[in-house]
Amino acid sequence: LSIGKGKKLETKNILDIAPTILKVFGIKIPEDFEGKSIEFN
């Protein structure tokens, strides 16, 4: 994954890791997950 030159990644919660991995692999994120997928712009 690339964040991009000059971009900053905001502080994220440990709970955001699992939904981010699922999104990268194209797997649906369960609605009951507390974390949110990290967006890389």
Short mmCIF file of C-alpha atoms in Angstrom, two decimals:
data_model
loop_
_atom_site.label_atom_id
_atom_site.label_comp_id
_atom_site.label_asym_id
_atom_site.label_seq_id
_atom_site.Cartn_x
_atom_site.Cartn_y
_atom_site.Cartn_z
CA LEU A 1 0.00 0.00 0.00
CA SER A 2 1.18 3.46 -0.76
CA ILE A 3 0.08 6.56 1.09
CA GLY A 4 1.75 8.89 -1.40
CA LYS A 5 4.47 11.50 -1.16
CA GLY A 6 3.49 14.42 1.03
CA LYS A 7 0.43 12.64 2.45
CA LYS A 8 -0.01 12.05 6.15
CA LEU A 9 -1.73 9.10 7.77
CA GLU A 10 -3.94 10.22 10.64
CA THR A 11 -3.72 8.44 13.96
CA LYS A 12 -5.83 5.29 13.81
CA ASN A 13 -7.14 2.82 16.34
CA ILE A 14 -5.90 -0.78 16.60
CA LEU A 15 -9.49 -1.80 15.78
CA ASP A 16 -9.04 -0.31 12.30
CA ILE A 17 -6.47 -2.95 11.25
CA ALA A 18 -8.83 -5.89 10.65
CA PRO A 19 -11.36 -4.02 8.50
CA THR A 20 -8.51 -2.46 6.52
CA ILE A 21 -7.01 -5.89 5.74
CA LEU A 22 -10.42 -7.23 4.73
CA LYS A 23 -10.94 -4.29 2.38
CA VAL A 24 -7.52 -4.77 0.77
CA PHE A 25 -8.43 -8.39 -0.01
CA GLY A 26 -11.91 -7.47 -1.23
CA ILE A 27 -13.71 -9.22 1.63
CA LYS A 28 -16.95 -7.71 2.95
CA ILE A 29 -16.49 -6.02 6.32
CA PRO A 30 -19.02 -7.31 8.87
CA GLU A 31 -21.38 -4.62 10.16
CA ASP A 32 -20.60 -5.45 13.80
CA PHE A 33 -16.90 -4.53 13.47
CA GLU A 34 -16.07 -1.58 15.71
CA GLY A 35 -13.15 -0.34 13.61
CA LYS A 36 -13.30 1.42 10.26
CA SER A 37 -11.20 0.72 7.18
CA ILE A 38 -8.29 3.12 6.82
CA GLU A 39 -8.59 5.19 3.64
CA PHE A 40 -5.38 5.79 1.71
CA ASN A 41 -5.65 8.81 -0.59
#
